[in-house]
N, CA and C of each residue as an Amber inpcrd file, in Angstrom:
protein
   690
  21.9780000   2.5760000 -25.8780000  20.6230000   3.0030000 -26.2520000
  20.4940000   4.5030000 -26.0230000  20.0410000   5.2510000 -27.0480000
  19.9140000   6.6870000 -26.9000000  18.5390000   7.0770000 -26.3870000
  18.3350000   8.3850000 -26.1710000  17.0890000   8.8680000 -25.5970000
  15.8930000   8.5190000 -26.4670000  16.0450000   8.6770000 -27.7910000
  14.9280000   8.3880000 -28.6820000  14.5190000   6.9350000 -28.5910000
  15.5010000   6.0360000 -28.4780000  15.1930000   4.6110000 -28.3530000
  14.5100000   4.3180000 -27.0310000  14.9600000   4.9890000 -25.9740000
  14.3330000   4.7960000 -24.6690000  12.8720000   5.2270000 -24.7020000
  12.5980000   6.3080000 -25.3960000  11.2470000   6.8240000 -25.4190000
  10.3050000   5.9510000 -26.2180000  10.8420000   4.9960000 -26.9830000
   9.9730000   4.0950000 -27.7390000   9.3060000   3.0760000 -26.8320000
   9.7300000   3.0240000 -25.5620000   9.1040000   2.1260000 -24.5820000
   8.2290000   2.9730000 -23.6660000   6.9130000   3.0500000 -23.9180000
   6.0350000   3.8820000 -23.0770000   6.0770000   3.4250000 -21.6280000
   5.9060000   4.3670000 -20.7200000   5.9790000   4.0430000 -19.2980000
   4.9040000   3.0320000 -18.8950000   3.7070000   3.1270000 -19.4950000
   2.6620000   2.1450000 -19.1880000   3.1230000   0.7310000 -19.5360000
   3.7180000   0.5920000 -20.7220000   4.1970000  -0.7180000 -21.1460000
   5.3410000  -1.2040000 -20.2620000   6.2130000  -0.2840000 -19.8790000
   7.3430000  -0.6630000 -19.0230000   6.8570000  -1.2080000 -17.6840000
   5.8400000  -0.5430000 -17.0870000   5.2930000  -1.0020000 -15.8050000
   4.6080000  -2.3470000 -15.9640000   3.7680000  -2.4830000 -16.9890000
   3.0510000  -3.7530000 -17.1740000   4.0190000  -4.8910000 -17.4700000
   5.0700000  -4.6100000 -18.2590000   6.0690000  -5.6460000 -18.5400000
   6.7440000  -6.1270000 -17.2610000   7.0320000  -5.1830000 -16.3640000
   7.6770000  -5.5520000 -15.1020000   6.7300000  -6.3200000 -14.1850000
   5.4490000  -6.0090000 -14.2340000   4.4770000  -6.7540000 -13.4360000
   4.3420000  -8.1880000 -13.9500000   4.4150000  -8.3550000 -15.2560000
   4.2360000  -9.6830000 -15.8510000   5.4860000 -10.5280000 -15.6860000
   6.6360000  -9.9440000 -15.9660000   7.9000000 -10.6950000 -15.9220000
   9.0290000  -9.7390000 -15.5760000   9.3780000  -9.6620000 -14.3190000
  10.2990000  -8.6250000 -13.8600000  11.7550000  -8.9050000 -14.2160000
  12.4940000  -7.8060000 -14.3970000  13.9420000  -7.8950000 -14.6020000
  14.6950000  -7.5390000 -13.3230000  13.9670000  -7.3290000 -12.2240000
  14.5900000  -6.9090000 -10.9720000  15.3180000  -8.0520000 -10.2810000
  16.3870000  -7.6950000  -9.5830000  17.0540000  -8.6070000  -8.6560000
  16.3120000  -8.4880000  -7.3260000  15.5900000  -9.5130000  -6.9410000
  14.7300000  -9.4420000  -5.7590000  15.5040000  -9.5490000  -4.4550000
  16.8170000  -9.7270000  -4.5350000  17.6210000  -9.7660000  -3.3090000
  18.0800000  -8.3650000  -2.9010000  17.8770000  -7.3890000  -3.7570000
  18.3390000  -6.0270000  -3.4930000  17.2750000  -5.2570000  -2.7150000
  17.7080000  -4.4990000  -1.7030000  16.8060000  -3.6160000  -0.9770000
  16.8470000  -2.2450000  -1.6700000  15.8840000  -2.0190000  -2.5470000
  15.9070000  -0.8030000  -3.3600000  15.6260000   0.4570000  -2.5380000
  15.0000000   0.2960000  -1.3860000  14.7310000   1.4660000  -0.5480000
  16.0160000   2.0500000   0.0330000  17.0880000   1.2410000   0.0900000
  18.3520000   1.6860000   0.6820000  19.3230000   2.2520000  -0.3530000
  18.9430000   2.2090000  -1.6090000  19.8450000   2.6770000  -2.6670000
  19.8460000   4.2040000  -2.7230000  21.0210000   4.7950000  -2.7740000
  21.1370000   6.2520000  -2.8830000  20.7000000   6.7020000  -4.2750000
  20.1930000   7.9170000  -4.3560000  19.7370000   8.4430000  -5.6370000
  20.8300000   8.3470000  -6.7060000  22.0550000   8.7160000  -6.3390000
  23.1540000   8.7070000  -7.3150000  23.3710000   7.3170000  -7.9130000
  23.1620000   6.2840000  -7.0930000  23.4080000   4.9190000  -7.5500000
  22.3980000   4.4640000  -8.5940000  21.2350000   5.0920000  -8.6190000
  20.2280000   4.7210000  -9.6110000  20.7300000   4.9840000 -11.0260000
  21.6430000   5.9490000 -11.1590000  22.1840000   6.2790000 -12.4720000
  23.6070000   5.7590000 -12.6760000  24.3280000   5.5340000 -11.5730000
  25.7290000   5.1200000 -11.7020000  25.9150000   3.6090000 -11.6310000
  24.9980000   2.8920000 -10.9850000  25.0980000   1.4410000 -10.8740000
  24.6830000   0.8100000 -12.2120000  25.6040000   0.0960000 -12.8470000
  25.3410000  -0.4500000 -14.1890000  24.1530000  -1.4060000 -14.2080000
  24.0210000  -2.2450000 -13.1800000  22.9320000  -3.2290000 -13.1630000
  21.5750000  -2.5530000 -13.0210000  21.4850000  -1.5820000 -12.1350000
  20.2120000  -0.8830000 -11.9260000  19.8740000  -0.0300000 -13.1430000
  20.8780000   0.6180000 -13.6970000  20.6550000   1.5080000 -14.8380000
  20.1130000   0.7540000 -16.0500000  20.4250000  -0.5590000 -16.1390000
  19.9850000  -1.3480000 -17.2830000  18.6100000  -1.9830000 -17.1080000
  17.9810000  -1.8310000 -15.9260000  16.6220000  -2.3600000 -15.7340000
  15.6870000  -1.5890000 -16.6670000  14.8810000  -2.2680000 -17.4700000
  14.0350000  -1.5830000 -18.4580000  13.1530000  -0.4780000 -17.8870000
  12.5520000  -0.7070000 -16.7140000  11.6740000   0.3170000 -16.1380000
  12.4850000   1.5490000 -15.7540000  13.7150000   1.3620000 -15.3020000
  14.5760000   2.4950000 -14.9570000  14.9240000   3.2750000 -16.2230000
  15.2340000   2.5760000 -17.2920000  15.5200000   3.2390000 -18.5650000
  14.3500000   4.0970000 -19.0220000  13.1440000   3.5470000 -18.8870000
  11.9580000   4.2750000 -19.3480000  11.7230000   5.5370000 -18.5220000
  11.9340000   5.4400000 -17.2040000  11.7440000   6.6170000 -16.3470000
  12.8060000   7.6660000 -16.6470000  14.0440000   7.2310000 -16.8110000
  15.1220000   8.1620000 -17.1270000  14.8400000   8.8640000 -18.4560000
  14.3030000   8.1100000 -19.4120000  14.0060000   8.6910000 -20.7200000
  12.9840000   9.8150000 -20.6400000  12.1030000   9.7580000 -19.6580000
  11.1020000  10.8130000 -19.5040000  11.7600000  12.1530000 -19.1970000
  12.9700000  12.1070000 -18.6130000  13.6740000  13.3390000 -18.2770000
  14.3410000  14.0000000 -19.4620000  14.4730000  13.2610000 -20.5680000
  15.0700000  13.7520000 -21.8050000  16.4960000  14.2730000 -21.5770000
  16.6610000  15.4810000 -21.1030000  17.9860000  16.0810000 -21.0000000
  18.5220000  16.1040000 -19.5640000  17.7980000  15.5260000 -18.6520000
  18.2540000  15.4970000 -17.2650000  17.1560000  14.9400000 -16.3840000
  17.5390000  14.2280000 -15.3550000  16.5450000  13.6160000 -14.4740000
  16.5440000  14.3500000 -13.1430000  15.3670000  14.6500000 -12.6440000
  15.2300000  15.4200000 -11.4160000  15.2570000  14.5140000 -10.1950000
  15.3950000  15.1240000  -9.0270000  15.3120000  14.3850000  -7.7680000
  13.9560000  13.7020000  -7.6500000  12.9070000  14.3760000  -8.0740000
  11.5540000  13.7900000  -8.0340000  11.4900000  12.5080000  -8.8690000
  12.1270000  12.5180000 -10.0370000  12.1240000  11.3220000 -10.8720000
  12.9630000  10.2050000 -10.2560000  14.0670000  10.5730000  -9.6230000
  14.8800000   9.5650000  -8.9470000  14.1040000   8.9310000  -7.7970000
  13.3850000   9.7660000  -7.0500000  12.5710000   9.2390000  -5.9610000
  11.4510000   8.3650000  -6.5090000  10.8260000   8.8000000  -7.5900000
   9.7860000   7.9940000  -8.2410000  10.3540000   6.6320000  -8.6470000
  11.5720000   6.6240000  -9.1790000  12.2120000   5.3710000  -9.5920000
  12.3730000   4.4290000  -8.4080000  12.8440000   4.9500000  -7.2760000
  13.0120000   4.1160000  -6.0850000  11.6730000   3.5340000  -5.6330000
  10.6470000   4.3530000  -5.6440000   9.3220000   3.8890000  -5.2150000
   8.7970000   2.8010000  -6.1400000   8.9980000   2.9690000  -7.4470000
   8.5540000   1.9560000  -8.4090000   9.2880000   0.6380000  -8.1750000
  10.5950000   0.7100000  -7.9640000  11.3870000  -0.5000000  -7.7320000
  10.9420000  -1.2160000  -6.4540000  10.6560000  -0.4540000  -5.4030000
  10.1750000  -1.0560000  -4.1460000   8.8010000  -1.7010000  -4.3470000
   7.9380000  -1.0300000  -5.0800000   6.6080000  -1.5690000  -5.3890000
   6.7290000  -2.8940000  -6.1420000   7.5670000  -2.9130000  -7.1760000
   7.7000000  -4.1150000  -8.0020000   8.3700000  -5.2570000  -7.2390000
   9.3710000  -4.9320000  -6.4260000  10.0220000  -5.9920000  -5.6490000
   9.0180000  -6.6570000  -4.7110000   8.1980000  -5.8480000  -4.0370000
   7.1840000  -6.4140000  -3.1310000   6.2030000  -7.2830000  -3.9020000
   5.8280000  -6.8480000  -5.0870000   4.8850000  -7.6110000  -5.9080000
   5.4520000  -8.9850000  -6.2510000   6.7040000  -9.0320000  -6.6830000
   7.2910000 -10.2890000  -7.1390000   7.8950000 -11.1110000  -5.9960000
   7.9280000 -10.5520000  -4.7990000   8.4160000 -11.3150000  -3.6470000
   7.3290000 -12.2040000  -3.0550000   6.1160000 -12.0660000  -3.5470000
   4.9950000 -12.8440000  -3.0290000   4.7940000 -14.1090000  -3.8570000
   4.2940000 -15.1390000  -3.2070000   4.0830000 -16.4200000  -3.8900000
   3.0400000 -16.2620000  -4.9850000   3.3110000 -16.8890000  -6.1090000
   2.3670000 -16.8310000  -7.2250000   1.1280000 -17.6650000  -6.9090000
  -0.0300000 -17.1600000  -7.2640000  -1.2960000 -17.8720000  -7.0830000
  -2.0630000 -17.8410000  -8.3950000  -3.1460000 -18.5880000  -8.4640000
  -3.9670000 -18.5800000  -9.6750000  -4.4690000 -17.1700000  -9.9820000
  -4.8170000 -16.4250000  -8.9320000  -5.3110000 -15.0620000  -9.1350000
  -4.2410000 -14.1650000  -9.7440000  -3.0080000 -14.3170000  -9.2630000
  -1.9150000 -13.5060000  -9.7960000  -1.6350000 -13.8740000 -11.2500000
  -1.6750000 -15.1710000 -11.5640000  -1.4790000 -15.6210000 -12.9470000
  -2.5630000 -15.0460000 -13.8470000  -3.8190000 -15.0760000 -13.3920000
  -4.9280000 -14.5110000 -14.1670000  -4.7390000 -13.0060000 -14.3570000
  -4.2840000 -12.3220000 -13.3200000  -4.0410000 -10.8840000 -13.3890000
  -2.9750000 -10.5760000 -14.4350000  -1.8820000 -11.3100000 -14.4090000
  -0.8020000 -11.0870000 -15.3730000  -1.2760000 -11.3750000 -16.7970000
  -2.0410000 -12.4450000 -16.9660000  -2.5600000 -12.7870000 -18.2960000
  -3.4670000 -11.6900000 -18.8320000  -4.2840000 -11.1220000 -17.9560000
  -5.1840000 -10.0570000 -18.3850000  -4.4050000  -8.8070000 -18.7600000
  -3.3580000  -8.4970000 -18.0010000  -2.4870000  -7.3740000 -18.3590000
  -1.8920000  -7.5690000 -19.7500000  -1.5780000  -8.8110000 -20.0630000
  -0.8930000  -9.1370000 -21.3070000  -1.8250000  -9.1650000 -22.5140000
  -3.1260000  -9.3270000 -22.2630000  -4.0570000  -9.5270000 -23.3830000
  -5.1440000  -8.4660000 -23.4970000  -5.3570000  -7.6870000 -22.4550000
  -6.4490000  -6.7100000 -22.4370000  -5.8570000  -5.3030000 -22.3100000
  -5.7760000  -4.5940000 -23.4340000  -5.1390000  -3.2780000 -23.4560000
  -5.8460000  -2.2830000 -22.5370000  -7.1690000  -2.3070000 -22.5540000
  -7.9310000  -1.3760000 -21.7220000  -7.6600000  -1.6160000 -20.2390000
  -7.6340000  -2.8850000 -19.8510000  -7.3450000  -3.2400000 -18.4590000
  -5.9170000  -2.8440000 -18.0960000  -4.9680000  -3.1070000 -18.9900000
  -3.5650000  -2.7560000 -18.7370000  -3.4050000  -1.2570000 -18.5080000
  -4.0450000  -0.4650000 -19.3620000  -3.9440000   0.9880000 -19.2180000
  -4.5580000   1.4600000 -17.9020000  -5.7110000   0.8750000 -17.5540000
  -6.3870000   1.2630000 -16.3080000  -5.5000000   0.9790000 -15.0980000
  -4.9220000  -0.1980000 -15.0570000  -4.1060000  -0.6070000 -13.9060000
  -2.8040000   0.1810000 -13.8470000  -2.0830000   0.2390000 -14.9590000
  -0.7610000   0.8820000 -14.9280000  -0.8700000   2.3850000 -14.7080000
  -1.8810000   3.0260000 -15.2900000  -2.0300000   4.4660000 -15.0760000
  -2.3460000   4.7820000 -13.6220000  -3.1860000   3.9710000 -12.9970000
  -3.4970000   4.1700000 -11.5720000  -2.2410000   3.9920000 -10.7350000
  -1.4780000   2.9430000 -11.0010000  -0.2540000   2.6750000 -10.2430000
   0.7450000   3.8280000 -10.3970000   0.9510000   4.2800000 -11.6240000
   1.9000000   5.3630000 -11.8850000   1.4810000   6.6440000 -11.1710000
   0.1940000   6.9990000 -11.2840000  -0.2950000   8.2300000 -10.6610000
  -0.1630000   8.1950000  -9.1470000  -0.5150000   7.0640000  -8.5440000
  -0.4620000   6.9600000  -7.0830000   0.9850000   6.9390000  -6.5980000
   1.8400000   6.1370000  -7.2400000   3.2330000   6.0740000  -6.8120000
   3.8920000   7.4410000  -6.9270000   3.5530000   8.1910000  -7.9600000
   4.1160000   9.5270000  -8.1300000   3.7660000  10.4290000  -6.9520000
   2.5780000  10.2320000  -6.3650000   2.1440000  11.0870000  -5.2560000
   2.6620000  10.6040000  -3.9030000   2.9370000   9.3120000  -3.7780000
   3.3550000   8.7660000  -2.4870000   4.6660000   9.3870000  -2.0330000
   4.7670000   9.6620000  -0.7360000   5.9270000  10.3710000  -0.2090000
   7.0880000   9.4660000   0.1740000   6.8200000   8.1830000   0.3980000
   7.8790000   7.2970000   0.8770000   7.8620000   5.9640000   0.1420000
   8.9990000   5.2860000   0.1760000   9.1100000   3.9590000  -0.4070000
   8.2290000   2.9660000   0.3500000   8.1160000   3.1470000   1.6850000
   7.2870000   2.2470000   2.4800000   5.8350000   2.2940000   2.0280000
   5.3650000   3.4680000   1.6690000   3.9890000   3.5740000   1.1800000
   3.8240000   2.8640000  -0.1640000   4.8750000   2.8640000  -0.9800000
   4.8170000   2.1360000  -2.2570000   4.6820000   0.6370000  -2.0080000
   5.3320000   0.1430000  -0.9630000   5.2070000  -1.2700000  -0.5900000
   3.7860000  -1.5580000  -0.1150000   3.2150000  -0.6380000   0.6710000
   1.8340000  -0.8150000   1.1210000   0.8620000  -0.7860000  -0.0600000
   1.1830000   0.0130000  -1.0790000   0.3380000   0.0460000  -2.2750000
   0.3200000  -1.3200000  -2.9500000   1.4660000  -1.9970000  -2.9790000
   1.5150000  -3.3590000  -3.5180000   0.5430000  -4.2640000  -2.7720000
   0.5370000  -4.1420000  -1.4480000  -0.3530000  -4.9810000  -0.6400000
  -1.8210000  -4.6750000  -0.9380000  -2.1190000  -3.3960000  -1.1570000
  -3.4940000  -3.0390000  -1.5230000  -3.8590000  -3.6230000  -2.8850000
  -2.9140000  -3.5900000  -3.8260000  -3.1740000  -4.1890000  -5.1370000
  -3.4020000  -5.6920000  -5.0040000  -2.6480000  -6.3310000  -4.1240000
  -2.8290000  -7.7680000  -3.8960000  -4.2280000  -8.0640000  -3.3640000
  -4.7510000  -7.1810000  -2.5160000  -6.1090000  -7.3710000  -2.0230000
  -7.1150000  -7.3680000  -3.1490000  -6.9030000  -6.4740000  -4.1240000
  -7.7800000  -6.4440000  -5.3000000  -7.6050000  -7.7070000  -6.1420000
  -6.3420000  -8.1010000  -6.3870000  -6.0740000  -9.2850000  -7.2080000
  -6.7060000 -10.5270000  -6.6020000  -6.6830000 -10.6290000  -5.2750000
  -7.2410000 -11.8020000  -4.5920000  -8.7360000 -11.6380000  -4.2880000
  -9.3410000 -10.6160000  -4.8800000 -10.7870000 -10.4170000  -4.8560000
 -11.3390000 -10.2000000  -3.4460000 -10.5260000  -9.5430000  -2.6140000
 -11.0020000  -9.1670000  -1.2870000 -11.8820000  -7.9180000  -1.3640000
 -11.7210000  -7.1470000  -2.4270000 -12.5580000  -5.9830000  -2.6990000
 -12.4300000  -5.6620000  -4.1920000 -13.2850000  -4.7630000  -4.6840000
 -13.2970000  -4.4660000  -6.1170000 -12.3310000  -3.3350000  -6.4740000
 -12.2940000  -3.0040000  -7.7580000 -11.3580000  -1.9910000  -8.2510000
 -11.6270000  -0.6250000  -7.6300000 -12.9010000  -0.2640000  -7.4950000
 -13.2460000   1.0440000  -6.9280000 -12.7490000   1.1660000  -5.4920000
 -12.8530000   0.0750000  -4.7320000 -12.3670000   0.0990000  -3.3480000
 -10.8500000   0.2040000  -3.3180000 -10.1670000  -0.4990000  -4.2160000
  -8.7120000  -0.3690000  -4.3120000  -8.3240000   1.0760000  -4.5900000
  -9.0230000   1.7040000  -5.5130000  -8.7210000   3.0960000  -5.8500000
  -8.9370000   4.0050000  -4.6360000 -10.0070000   3.7450000  -3.8800000
 -10.2700000   4.5510000  -2.6900000  -9.1730000   4.3570000  -1.6490000
  -8.8210000   3.1070000  -1.3760000  -7.7560000   2.8230000  -0.4120000
  -6.4370000   3.4810000  -0.8450000  -6.1390000   3.4140000  -2.1390000
  -4.8810000   3.9870000  -2.6200000  -4.8640000   5.5040000  -2.4760000
  -6.0380000   6.1400000  -2.6020000  -6.1250000   7.5900000  -2.4030000
  -5.8670000   7.9640000  -0.9400000  -6.3290000   7.1150000  -0.0240000
  -6.1480000   7.3780000   1.4110000  -4.7020000   7.1560000   1.8550000
  -3.9940000   6.2980000   1.1280000  -2.7110000   5.7930000   1.5990000
  -1.6850000   6.8820000   1.8950000  -1.5770000   7.8800000   1.0130000
  -0.4890000   8.8250000   1.1760000  -0.6590000   9.7320000   2.3870000
  -1.9040000   9.9990000   2.7900000  -2.1050000  10.8710000   3.9520000
  -2.1670000  10.0840000   5.2610000  -2.1760000   8.7530000   5.1810000
  -2.1370000   7.9420000   6.3970000  -0.7500000   8.0250000   7.0320000
  -0.7280000   7.9710000   8.3690000   0.5100000   8.0350000   9.1290000
   0.7350000   6.7060000   9.8580000   1.9480000   6.5080000  10.3660000
   2.2500000   5.2800000  11.1000000   1.3100000   5.0970000  12.2860000
   0.9600000   6.2010000  12.9470000   0.0720000   6.1040000  14.0940000
  -1.2980000   5.5690000  13.6940000  -1.7370000   5.8590000  12.4670000
  -3.0450000   5.3740000  12.0100000  -3.0750000   3.8530000  11.9720000
  -1.9870000   3.2590000  11.4960000  -1.9130000   1.7980000  11.4420000
  -1.8730000   1.2200000  12.8500000  -1.1470000   1.8960000  13.7510000
  -1.0950000   1.4440000  15.1490000  -2.4650000   1.5290000  15.8120000
  -3.2160000   2.5870000  15.5160000  -4.5550000   2.7420000  16.0820000
  -5.4780000   1.6360000  15.5690000  -5.4480000   1.3680000  14.2640000
  -6.2790000   0.3000000  13.7010000  -5.9230000  -1.0410000  14.3230000
  -4.6240000  -1.2790000  14.5160000  -4.1660000  -2.5250000  15.1380000
  -4.7300000  -2.6590000  16.5540000  -4.7090000  -1.5520000  17.3070000
  -5.1850000  -1.5800000  18.6840000  -6.6910000  -1.7800000  18.7690000
  -7.4080000  -1.2110000  17.8150000  -8.8730000  -1.3120000  17.8450000
  -9.3960000  -2.6290000  17.2840000  -8.5610000  -3.3300000  16.5360000
  -9.0220000  -4.5090000  15.8020000  -9.6320000  -5.5710000  16.7030000
  -9.0600000  -5.7730000  17.8750000  -9.5040000  -6.8490000  18.7660000
 -10.4790000  -6.3640000  19.8400000 -10.9020000  -5.0960000  19.7290000
 -11.7990000  -4.5500000  20.7520000 -13.1140000  -4.1230000  20.1080000
 -14.1970000  -4.3120000  20.8340000 -15.4950000  -3.8560000  20.3300000
 -15.5340000  -2.3350000  20.2770000 -14.9850000  -1.6900000  21.3180000
 -14.8340000  -0.2430000  21.3730000 -13.9380000   0.0850000  22.5690000
 -13.3710000   1.2930000  22.5630000 -12.4690000   1.6700000  23.6440000
 -12.4330000   3.1870000  23.7400000 -12.2820000   3.7010000  24.9700000
 -12.1180000   5.1350000  25.1290000 -10.8030000   5.5540000  24.4720000
 -10.8290000   6.6840000  23.8120000  -9.6610000   7.1350000  23.0590000
  -8.4210000   7.2060000  23.9450000  -8.5710000   7.6700000  25.1870000
  -7.4080000   7.7940000  26.0670000  -6.7830000   6.4420000  26.4060000
  -7.5030000   5.3430000  26.1750000  -6.9930000   4.0080000  26.4870000
  -6.4550000   3.2710000  25.2670000  -6.4160000   3.9310000  24.1140000
  -5.8170000   3.3100000  22.9330000  -4.3050000   3.2880000  23.1290000
  -3.7180000   2.1100000  23.0470000  -2.3070000   1.9200000  23.4180000
  -1.3600000   2.2690000  22.2670000  -1.1100000   3.5520000  22.1000000
  -0.0880000   4.0200000  21.1500000   0.7810000   5.0320000  21.8950000
   1.4130000   4.5750000  22.9500000   2.0910000   5.4440000  23.9080000
   3.3070000   6.1580000  23.3350000   3.8350000   5.6850000  22.2000000
   5.0210000   6.3330000  21.6290000   4.6580000   7.6290000  20.9060000
   3.3610000   7.9080000  20.7610000   2.9270000   9.1050000  20.0580000
   2.3320000  10.1210000  21.0390000   2.4590000  11.3880000  20.7190000
   1.8370000  12.4540000  21.4890000   0.3250000  12.2520000  21.5020000
  -0.3340000  12.5720000  22.6320000  -1.7640000  12.3180000  22.7690000
  -2.5920000  13.1100000  21.7570000  -2.0880000  14.2820000  21.3680000
  -2.8340000  15.0600000  20.3860000  -2.6500000  14.4960000  18.9740000
  -1.5440000  13.7980000  18.7450000  -1.3920000  13.0580000  17.4960000
  -2.4000000  11.9230000  17.4360000  -2.7100000  11.3520000  18.5990000
  -3.7170000  10.3030000  18.6800000  -5.0860000  10.8490000  18.2840000
  -5.4380000  12.0090000  18.8060000  -6.7060000  12.6290000  18.4230000
  -6.7450000  12.9150000  16.9290000  -5.6470000  13.4170000  16.3970000
  -5.5790000  13.7080000  14.9640000  -5.7570000  12.4280000  14.1460000
  -5.1650000  11.3380000  14.6300000  -5.2900000  10.0580000  13.9450000
  -6.7460000   9.5870000  13.9280000  -7.4140000   9.7010000  15.0660000
  -8.8190000   9.2840000  15.1310000  -9.6660000  10.1000000  14.1570000
  -9.4440000  11.3990000  14.1210000 -10.2120000  12.2500000  13.2040000
  -9.9170000  11.8930000  11.7490000  -8.6630000  11.6120000  11.4560000
  -8.2790000  11.2530000  10.0860000  -8.9340000   9.9310000   9.6850000
  -8.8120000   8.9360000  10.5490000  -9.3860000   7.6290000  10.2550000
 -10.9130000   7.6930000  10.1790000 -11.4970000   8.5500000  10.9790000
 -12.9480000   8.7320000  10.9270000 -13.3690000   9.3150000   9.5800000
 -12.5830000  10.2660000   9.0740000 -12.9120000  10.8880000   7.7850000
 -12.8120000   9.8940000   6.6330000 -11.9540000   8.8760000   6.7670000
 -11.8300000   7.8390000   5.7460000 -12.9530000   6.8030000   5.8310000
 -13.6260000   6.7580000   6.9800000 -14.6100000   5.7100000   7.2030000
 -14.0270000   4.4580000   7.8100000 -12.7860000   4.5380000   8.3250000
 -12.1180000   3.3730000   8.8970000 -12.3860000   3.2280000  10.4000000
 -12.7800000   4.3220000  11.0450000 -13.0370000   4.3320000  12.4770000
 -14.3100000   5.1240000  12.7390000 -15.0740000   4.6810000  13.7350000
 -16.2380000   5.4240000  14.1810000 -16.0330000   5.9040000  15.6070000
 -16.7340000   6.9690000  15.9770000 -16.6340000   7.5220000  17.3310000
 -18.0220000   7.7530000  17.8790000 -18.2270000   7.2690000  19.1050000
 -19.4940000   7.5070000  19.7920000 -19.3610000   8.8230000  20.5640000
 -20.1510000   9.7930000  20.1840000 -20.0570000  11.1230000  20.8020000
 -20.8270000  11.1550000  22.1180000 -20.2270000  10.6200000  23.1480000
 -20.8460000  10.6260000  24.4650000 -20.7500000  12.0260000  25.0780000
 -21.6610000  12.3540000  25.9560000 -21.5930000  13.6550000  26.6280000
 -20.3740000  13.6850000  27.5400000 -19.7560000  14.8420000  27.6660000
 -18.5630000  14.9420000  28.4950000 -18.4510000  16.3500000  29.0760000
 -17.6480000  16.4590000  30.1340000 -17.4110000  17.7420000  30.7920000
 -15.9110000  17.9230000  30.9580000 -15.4020000  19.1170000  30.6750000
 -13.9900000  19.4060000  30.9150000 -13.1490000  19.2930000  29.6620000
 -11.8870000  19.7440000  29.7720000 -10.9950000  19.8320000  28.6180000
 -10.5290000  18.4780000  28.1060000 -10.6220000  17.4320000  28.9350000
 -10.1760000  16.1050000  28.5000000 -11.2920000  15.3080000  27.8610000
 -12.4250000  15.9430000  27.6300000 -13.5790000  15.2180000  27.1180000
 -13.3480000  14.4950000  25.8050000 -12.5350000  15.0860000  24.9310000
 -12.2810000  14.4560000  23.6310000 -11.6460000  13.0770000  23.8260000
 -10.8290000  12.9400000  24.8520000 -10.1380000  11.6690000  25.0750000
 -11.0550000  10.6190000  25.7120000 -12.2100000  11.0690000  26.2410000
 -13.1410000  10.1270000  26.8580000 -14.1690000   9.5720000  25.8770000
 -14.1560000  10.0790000  24.6500000 -15.0410000   9.5280000  23.6360000
 -14.6460000   8.0920000  23.3230000 -15.5940000   7.3180000  22.8390000
 -15.3580000   5.9000000  22.5560000 -15.1800000   5.6950000  21.0500000
 -14.1030000   5.0360000  20.6690000 -13.8060000   4.7760000  19.2550000
 -13.9170000   3.2770000  18.9670000 -14.2080000   2.9530000  17.7080000
 -14.2810000   1.5490000  17.2840000 -13.8880000   1.4720000  15.8120000
 -13.3690000   0.3270000  15.4090000 -12.9550000   0.1310000  14.0280000
 -14.1580000  -0.2860000  13.1890000 -14.2700000   0.2530000  11.9850000
 -15.3800000  -0.0950000  11.0960000 -15.0230000  -1.3270000  10.2680000
 -15.9980000  -1.8650000   9.5490000 -15.7350000  -3.0180000   8.6840000
 -14.7330000  -2.6550000   7.5940000 -14.8200000  -1.4200000   7.0770000
 -13.8650000  -0.9690000   6.0630000 -12.4660000  -0.8420000   6.6610000
 -12.3940000  -0.3650000   7.9100000 -11.1100000  -0.2670000   8.5930000
 -10.4640000  -1.6290000   8.7870000 -11.2870000  -2.6390000   9.0970000
 -10.7570000  -3.9940000   9.2590000 -10.1890000  -4.5190000   7.9480000
 -10.8680000  -4.2070000   6.8380000 -10.4190000  -4.6940000   5.5380000
  -9.0630000  -4.0990000   5.1730000  -8.9280000  -2.7650000   5.2860000
  -7.6470000  -2.1690000   4.8780000  -6.5330000  -2.5770000   5.8360000
  -6.8150000  -2.6670000   7.1310000  -5.7640000  -3.0470000   8.0720000
  -5.2910000  -4.4740000   7.7890000  -6.2320000  -5.4010000   7.6030000
  -5.8550000  -6.7920000   7.3580000  -5.1160000  -6.9540000   6.0360000
  -5.3010000  -6.0230000   5.1230000  -4.5890000  -6.0650000   3.8360000
  -3.1720000  -5.5450000   3.9680000  -2.9930000  -4.4050000   4.6090000
  -1.6640000  -3.7910000   4.6390000  -0.7540000  -4.3510000   5.7350000
  -1.3150000  -5.0560000   6.7190000  -0.4650000  -5.5960000   7.7920000
   0.2680000  -6.8480000   7.3680000  -0.1690000  -7.5090000   6.2890000
   0.4170000  -8.7940000   5.8730000   1.8640000  -8.6000000   5.4550000
């Protein structure tokens, strides 16, 4: 297949086709595949979505495109590794029959995956999409969560996990001991800006006052944590 033939398969269609009926080998850990193997491995090179991404490069594929390919493969593997439900069947049927819906979903997925820095975040994006498919929140909330995803750090998930079972806790007592204490403060501020965590601004004296403030998880924080931890 030459470049012109590859380009006849639009990237939106390639993504939706893979969501509906994947050509991926779900036993492969795509996050562990080296960039070079994406082009040299005959089986991977023949996956339709890989062909479509490579075709976008026309005369050469960049490291960014290779990384994008890995993220897409990780996203799709996570999607198809989950048990099929009535909601997932309805979602696939709508992708197959509603052009406007297909474009909305695939364009959002492509744009977000392109921005995500790691394959792990692409897997978390799948989980966020599953939350939407299972009607845990609406499309606008999915879009908001997906926008937050790339700037979230591992410590943020640990903080949400620690706060989930507590009504509130002083910041210095949040159990994320593997992280620097100032990273903890940064995490609280980041999560607060997303609306996932609230902080009670109690009066304090001295340089450690920031750590004596009381933090708590919001209802929105509970929703995103319970979605991405699965």
